[in-house]
Coordinates of C-alpha atoms and ligand atoms in Angstrom, one line a residue:
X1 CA 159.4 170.1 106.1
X2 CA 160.1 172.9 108.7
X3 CA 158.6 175.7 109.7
X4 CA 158.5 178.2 112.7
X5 CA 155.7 180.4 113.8
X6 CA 155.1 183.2 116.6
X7 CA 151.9 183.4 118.2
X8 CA 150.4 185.7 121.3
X9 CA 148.8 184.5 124.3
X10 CA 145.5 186.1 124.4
X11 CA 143.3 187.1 127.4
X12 CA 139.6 187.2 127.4
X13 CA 137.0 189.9 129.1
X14 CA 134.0 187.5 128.1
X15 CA 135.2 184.4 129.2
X16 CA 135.4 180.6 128.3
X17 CA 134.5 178.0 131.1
X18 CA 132.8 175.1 130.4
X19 CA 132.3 172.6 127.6
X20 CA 129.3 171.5 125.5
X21 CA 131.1 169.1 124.0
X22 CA 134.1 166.8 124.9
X23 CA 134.7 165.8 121.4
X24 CA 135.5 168.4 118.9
X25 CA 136.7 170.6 122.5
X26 CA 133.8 172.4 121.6
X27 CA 133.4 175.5 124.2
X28 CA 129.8 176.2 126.1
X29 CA 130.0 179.5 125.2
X30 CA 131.4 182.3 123.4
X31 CA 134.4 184.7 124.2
X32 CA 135.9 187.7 123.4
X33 CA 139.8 188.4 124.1
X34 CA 142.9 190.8 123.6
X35 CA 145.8 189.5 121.9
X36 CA 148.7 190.4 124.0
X37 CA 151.9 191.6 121.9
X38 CA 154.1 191.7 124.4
X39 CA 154.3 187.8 125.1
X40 CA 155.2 185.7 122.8
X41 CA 155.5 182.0 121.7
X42 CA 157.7 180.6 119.3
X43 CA 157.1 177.5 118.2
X44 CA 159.0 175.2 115.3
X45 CA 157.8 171.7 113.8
X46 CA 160.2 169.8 111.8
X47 CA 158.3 166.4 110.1
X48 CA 160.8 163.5 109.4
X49 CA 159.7 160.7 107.3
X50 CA 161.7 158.6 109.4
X51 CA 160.6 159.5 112.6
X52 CA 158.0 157.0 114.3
X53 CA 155.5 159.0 116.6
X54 CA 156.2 163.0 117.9
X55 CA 158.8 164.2 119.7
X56 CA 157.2 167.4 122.0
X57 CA 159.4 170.1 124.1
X58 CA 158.0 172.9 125.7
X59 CA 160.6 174.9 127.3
X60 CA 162.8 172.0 126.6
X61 CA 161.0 169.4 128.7
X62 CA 158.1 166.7 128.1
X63 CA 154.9 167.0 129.4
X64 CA 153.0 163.8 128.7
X65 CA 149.7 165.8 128.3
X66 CA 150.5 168.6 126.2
X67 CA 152.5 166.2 123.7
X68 CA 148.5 163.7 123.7
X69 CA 147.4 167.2 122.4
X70 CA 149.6 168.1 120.3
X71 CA 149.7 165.0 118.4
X72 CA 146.0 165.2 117.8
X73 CA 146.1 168.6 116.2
X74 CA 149.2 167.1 114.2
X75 CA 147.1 163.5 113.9
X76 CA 144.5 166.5 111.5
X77 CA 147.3 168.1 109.8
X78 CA 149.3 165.2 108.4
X79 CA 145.7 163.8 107.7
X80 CA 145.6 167.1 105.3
X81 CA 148.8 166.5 103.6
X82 CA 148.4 162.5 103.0
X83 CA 151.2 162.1 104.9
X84 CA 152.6 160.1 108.6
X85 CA 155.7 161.6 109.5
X86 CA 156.5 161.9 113.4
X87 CA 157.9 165.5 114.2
X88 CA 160.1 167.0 116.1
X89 CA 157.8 170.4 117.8
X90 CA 160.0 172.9 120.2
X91 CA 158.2 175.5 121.5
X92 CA 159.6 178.6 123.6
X93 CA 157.3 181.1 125.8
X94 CA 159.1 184.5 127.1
X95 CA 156.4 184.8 129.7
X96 CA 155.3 182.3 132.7
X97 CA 154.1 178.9 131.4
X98 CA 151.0 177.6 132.9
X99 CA 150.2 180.0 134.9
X100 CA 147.2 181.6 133.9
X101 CA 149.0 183.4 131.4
X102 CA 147.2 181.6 128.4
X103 CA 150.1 179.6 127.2
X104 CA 148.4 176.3 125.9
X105 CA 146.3 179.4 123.4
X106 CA 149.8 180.9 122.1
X107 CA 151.4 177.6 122.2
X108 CA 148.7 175.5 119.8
X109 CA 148.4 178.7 117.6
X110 CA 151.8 178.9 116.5
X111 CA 151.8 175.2 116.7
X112 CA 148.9 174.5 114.0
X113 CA 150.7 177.6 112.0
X114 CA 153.8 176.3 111.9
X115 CA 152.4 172.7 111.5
X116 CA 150.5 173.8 108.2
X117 CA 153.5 175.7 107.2
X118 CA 156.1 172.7 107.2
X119 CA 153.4 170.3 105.8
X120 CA 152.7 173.0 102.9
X121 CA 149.5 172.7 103.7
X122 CA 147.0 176.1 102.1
X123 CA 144.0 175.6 104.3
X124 CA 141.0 177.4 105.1
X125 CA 141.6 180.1 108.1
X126 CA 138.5 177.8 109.6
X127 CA 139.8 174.5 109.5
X128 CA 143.3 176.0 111.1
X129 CA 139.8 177.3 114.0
X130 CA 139.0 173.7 114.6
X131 CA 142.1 172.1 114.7
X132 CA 143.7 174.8 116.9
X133 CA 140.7 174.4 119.0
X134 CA 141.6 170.8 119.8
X135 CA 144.8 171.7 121.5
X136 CA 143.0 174.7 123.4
X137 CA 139.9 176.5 123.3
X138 CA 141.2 179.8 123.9
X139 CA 143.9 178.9 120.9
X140 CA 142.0 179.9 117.7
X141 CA 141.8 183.5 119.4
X142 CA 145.4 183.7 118.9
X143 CA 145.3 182.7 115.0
X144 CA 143.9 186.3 115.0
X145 CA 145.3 190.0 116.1
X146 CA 143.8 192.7 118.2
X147 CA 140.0 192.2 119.4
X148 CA 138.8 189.2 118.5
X149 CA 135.1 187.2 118.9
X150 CA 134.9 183.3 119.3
X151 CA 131.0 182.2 118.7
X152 CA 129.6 178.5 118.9
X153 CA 128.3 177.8 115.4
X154 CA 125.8 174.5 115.5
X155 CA 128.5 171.9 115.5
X156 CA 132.1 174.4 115.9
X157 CA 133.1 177.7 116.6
X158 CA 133.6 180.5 114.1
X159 CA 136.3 183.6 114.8
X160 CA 136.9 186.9 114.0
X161 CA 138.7 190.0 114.2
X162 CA 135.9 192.7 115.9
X163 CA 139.2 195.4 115.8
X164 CA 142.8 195.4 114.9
X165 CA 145.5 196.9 117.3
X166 CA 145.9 199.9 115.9
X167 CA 141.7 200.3 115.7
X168 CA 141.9 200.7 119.7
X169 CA 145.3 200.5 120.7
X170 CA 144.8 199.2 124.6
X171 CA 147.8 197.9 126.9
X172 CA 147.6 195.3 129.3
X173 CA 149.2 195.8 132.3
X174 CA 150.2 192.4 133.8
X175 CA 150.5 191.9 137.6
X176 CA 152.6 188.3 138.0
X177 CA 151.8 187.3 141.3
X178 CA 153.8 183.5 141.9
X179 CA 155.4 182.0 139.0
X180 CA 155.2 178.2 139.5
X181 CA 152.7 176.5 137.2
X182 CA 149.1 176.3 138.3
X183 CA 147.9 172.9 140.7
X184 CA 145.0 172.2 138.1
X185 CA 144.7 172.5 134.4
X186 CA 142.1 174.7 132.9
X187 CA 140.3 171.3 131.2
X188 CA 140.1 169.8 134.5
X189 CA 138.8 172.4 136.1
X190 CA 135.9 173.2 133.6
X191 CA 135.0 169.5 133.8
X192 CA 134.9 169.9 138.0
X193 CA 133.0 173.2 137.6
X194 CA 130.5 171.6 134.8
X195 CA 130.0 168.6 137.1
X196 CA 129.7 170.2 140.7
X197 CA 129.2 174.0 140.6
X198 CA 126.1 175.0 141.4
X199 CA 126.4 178.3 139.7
X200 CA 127.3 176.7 136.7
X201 CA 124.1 176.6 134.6
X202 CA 123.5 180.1 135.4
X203 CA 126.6 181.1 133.8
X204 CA 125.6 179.4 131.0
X205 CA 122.8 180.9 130.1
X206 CA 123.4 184.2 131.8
X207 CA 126.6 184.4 129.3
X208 CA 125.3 185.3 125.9
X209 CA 124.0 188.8 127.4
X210 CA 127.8 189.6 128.9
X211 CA 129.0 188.5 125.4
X212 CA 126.6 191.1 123.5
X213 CA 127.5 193.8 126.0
X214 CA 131.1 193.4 125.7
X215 CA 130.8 193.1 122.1
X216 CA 128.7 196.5 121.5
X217 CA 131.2 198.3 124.0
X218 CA 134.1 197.3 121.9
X219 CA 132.2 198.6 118.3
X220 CA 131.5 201.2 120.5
X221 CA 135.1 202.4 122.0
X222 CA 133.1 202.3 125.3
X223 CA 135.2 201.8 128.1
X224 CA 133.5 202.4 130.8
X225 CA 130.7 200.0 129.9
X226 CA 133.4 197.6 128.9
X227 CA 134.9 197.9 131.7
X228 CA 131.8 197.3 133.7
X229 CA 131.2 194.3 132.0
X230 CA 134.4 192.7 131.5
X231 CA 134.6 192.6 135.6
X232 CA 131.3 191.8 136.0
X233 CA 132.0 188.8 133.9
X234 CA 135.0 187.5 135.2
X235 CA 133.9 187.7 139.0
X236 CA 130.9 185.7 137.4
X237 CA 133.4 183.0 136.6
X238 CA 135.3 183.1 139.7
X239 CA 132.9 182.6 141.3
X240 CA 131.8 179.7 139.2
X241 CA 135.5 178.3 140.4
X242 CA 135.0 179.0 143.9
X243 CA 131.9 176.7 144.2
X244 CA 133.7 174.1 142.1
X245 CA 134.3 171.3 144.6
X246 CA 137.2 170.8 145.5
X247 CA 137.5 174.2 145.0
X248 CA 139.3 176.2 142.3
X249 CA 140.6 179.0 144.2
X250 CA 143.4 180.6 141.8
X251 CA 143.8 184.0 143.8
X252 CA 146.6 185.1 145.7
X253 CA 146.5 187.9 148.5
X254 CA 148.5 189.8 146.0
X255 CA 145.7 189.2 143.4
X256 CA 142.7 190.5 145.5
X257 CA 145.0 193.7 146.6
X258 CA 145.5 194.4 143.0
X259 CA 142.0 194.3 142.2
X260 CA 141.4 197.1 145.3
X261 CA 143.9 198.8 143.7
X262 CA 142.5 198.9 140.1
X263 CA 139.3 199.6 141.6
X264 CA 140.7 203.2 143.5
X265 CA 142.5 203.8 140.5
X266 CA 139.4 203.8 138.0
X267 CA 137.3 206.1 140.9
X268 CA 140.0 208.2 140.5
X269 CA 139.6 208.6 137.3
X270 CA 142.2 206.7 135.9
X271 CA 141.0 204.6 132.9
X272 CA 141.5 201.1 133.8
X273 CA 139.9 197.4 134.5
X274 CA 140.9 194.0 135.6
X275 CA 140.2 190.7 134.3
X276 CA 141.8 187.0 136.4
X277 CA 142.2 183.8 134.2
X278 CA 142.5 180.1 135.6
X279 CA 145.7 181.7 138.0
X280 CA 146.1 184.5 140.6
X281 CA 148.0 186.7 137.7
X282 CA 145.8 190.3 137.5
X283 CA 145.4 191.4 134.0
X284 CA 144.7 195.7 134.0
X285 CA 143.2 196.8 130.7
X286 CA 144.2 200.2 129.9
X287 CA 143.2 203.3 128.1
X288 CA 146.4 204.6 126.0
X289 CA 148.3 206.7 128.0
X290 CA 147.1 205.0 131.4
X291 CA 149.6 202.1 131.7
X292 CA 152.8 204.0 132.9
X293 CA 150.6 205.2 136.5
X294 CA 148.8 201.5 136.3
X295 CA 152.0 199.7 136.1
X296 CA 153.5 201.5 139.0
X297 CA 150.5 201.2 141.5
X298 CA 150.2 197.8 140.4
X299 CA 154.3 197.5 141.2
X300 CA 153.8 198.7 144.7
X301 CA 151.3 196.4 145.7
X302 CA 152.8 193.8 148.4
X303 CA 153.1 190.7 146.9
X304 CA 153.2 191.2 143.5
X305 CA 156.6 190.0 141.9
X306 CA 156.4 191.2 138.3
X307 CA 155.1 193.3 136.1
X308 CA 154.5 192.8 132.1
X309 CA 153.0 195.2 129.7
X310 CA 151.7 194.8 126.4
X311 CA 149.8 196.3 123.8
X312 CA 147.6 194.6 121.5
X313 CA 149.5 192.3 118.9
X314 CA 149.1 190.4 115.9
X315 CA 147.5 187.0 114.8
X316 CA 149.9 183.7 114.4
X317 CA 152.2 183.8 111.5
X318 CA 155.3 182.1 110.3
X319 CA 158.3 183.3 110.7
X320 CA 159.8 182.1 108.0
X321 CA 161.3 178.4 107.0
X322 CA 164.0 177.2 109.3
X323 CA 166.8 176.6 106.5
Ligands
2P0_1 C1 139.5 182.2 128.8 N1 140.3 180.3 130.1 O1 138.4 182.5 128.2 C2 139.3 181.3 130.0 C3 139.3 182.1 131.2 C4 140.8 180.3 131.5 C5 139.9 181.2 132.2 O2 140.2 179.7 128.0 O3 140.3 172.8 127.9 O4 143.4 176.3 128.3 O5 142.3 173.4 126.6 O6 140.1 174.2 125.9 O7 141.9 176.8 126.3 C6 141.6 178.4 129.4 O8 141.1 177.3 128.6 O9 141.2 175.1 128.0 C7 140.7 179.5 129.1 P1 141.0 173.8 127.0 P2 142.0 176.4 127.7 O10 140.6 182.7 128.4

């Protein structure tokens, strides 16, 4: 009753912000995102019929709120199987945690994956969707590989892949810019934003335009207009977090330098965009071929401490039985 499973963390160019729905962690709006290769979760789940209640470490320590979520996706699982065993879930990042590097989506995909694989559990790629999504709604984007589309359906959310690595093979170029964990989740901060920014309904309803866009520049191979877009968008957002009150102000001077920087390199004809998560790390989206020149400019820039690349990777899978 073991399994472990490897998942990405995923970054989006249409992004997620908001809630319509508490229950269910149903998202306001759709995304699109990259699955990063490059960073990786590990996760493994080990039930024990005669454990009472689950036992969760995430780089080997506790976190009171991450285990509350994790037993709720487990809570659906062993709901699945017929079954009430506690478990024993470790889970591993090679990359920052909590740090706007979309750990709680790597972390709940491999955890569902490797969940259902110890339980024996055969279910429907949609029903791993929803109870993925309760841990994090940026996690069912990691169940998937390459590009991939998250869209509200009446009462859930529906994803799939729009193209597979090797259909557009982009790197991410990521500029690390602090490493400590960030001051307020992502969930509390969409709550504060919903509540008190004023820019909030606009991006809303101004959303499902930027989704389309992004969406017919990926068919496309566009990526100018992708790039155009993706930006667009996620200043939109920012600037949703700015007017949060208190405010959500995730950047760094290193993060605003880098996005200068991207911005001279793209005039110059170098084939690059950024996109910013809930933390002051700058993603850089790059043609093939352009990551080598982004991730040096981006290395120089004062400030920044690190620098990850990645290409496009794979959905959540199982890495096989632990024994
Ligand atoms: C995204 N983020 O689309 C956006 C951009 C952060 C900024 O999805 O409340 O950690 O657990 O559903 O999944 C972060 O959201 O939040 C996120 P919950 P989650 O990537």
């Amino acid at each position: 009753m073991r399994a472990i499973a490897v998942a990405h963390p995923n970054v989006a160019l249409i992004k997620y912000w908001g809630k319509r729905a508490r229950a269910g962690n149903l998202p306001a709006t759709g995304s699109l995102s990259l699955v990063m290769g490059g960073l990786a979760t590990e996760t493994r789940v080990q039930f024990d019929p005669g454990r009472r209640g689950d036992h969760v470490l995430l780089d080997g320590r506790e976190d009171a709120d991450t285990s509350a979520r994790v037993t709720a996706c487990l809570d659906q699982l062993r709901q699945e199987a017929g079954v009430s065993y506690g478990a024993l879930v470790e889970s591993h990042n090679d990359f920052p945690t909590g740090a706007g590097l979309a750990s709680s989506a790597s972390g709940f995909a491999a955890l569902v994956t490797a969940a259902a694989g110890a339980l024996g559990l055969r279910l429907a790629p949609q029903r791993l969707v929803e109870i993925a999504r309760l841990g994090s709604g940026s996690a069912p984007r990691s169940l998937l590989g390459g590009v991939v589309l998250l869209t509200n359906r009446q009462d859930t959310t529906v994803c799939e892949q729009v193209a597979a690595p090797a259909d557009w093979p982009l790197e991410i170029v990521v500029a690390v810019t602090t490493s400590g964990p960030k001051a307020t989740s992502s969930r509390e901060g969409m709550a504060q934003s919903e509540q008190t920014s004023p820019f909030y309904d606009d991006w809303v309803t101004t959303h499902a335009t930027d989704l389309d866009a992004g969406l017919g520049a990926v068919r496309a191979r566009e990526f100018e207009a992708l790039a155009e877009i993706a930006e667009h968008n996620c200043l939109k957002m920012h600037a949703v977090m700015m007017t949060t009150r208190p405010p959500l102000l995730y950047w760094t001077p290193a993060t605003l330098a880098c996005l200068h920087r991207i911005r001279e390199l793209r005039s110059a004809g170098v084939p690059v965009f950024f996109t910013i998560d809930a933390g002051p790390q700058v993603k850089a989206i790059c043609l093939p071929g352009a990551a080598g020149d982004v991730a040096a400019a981006l290395g120089a820039v004062p400030g920044v401490l690190r620098i990850l690349r990645s290409p496009l990777g794979e959905g959540a899978r199982l890495r096989g039985h632990a024994d």
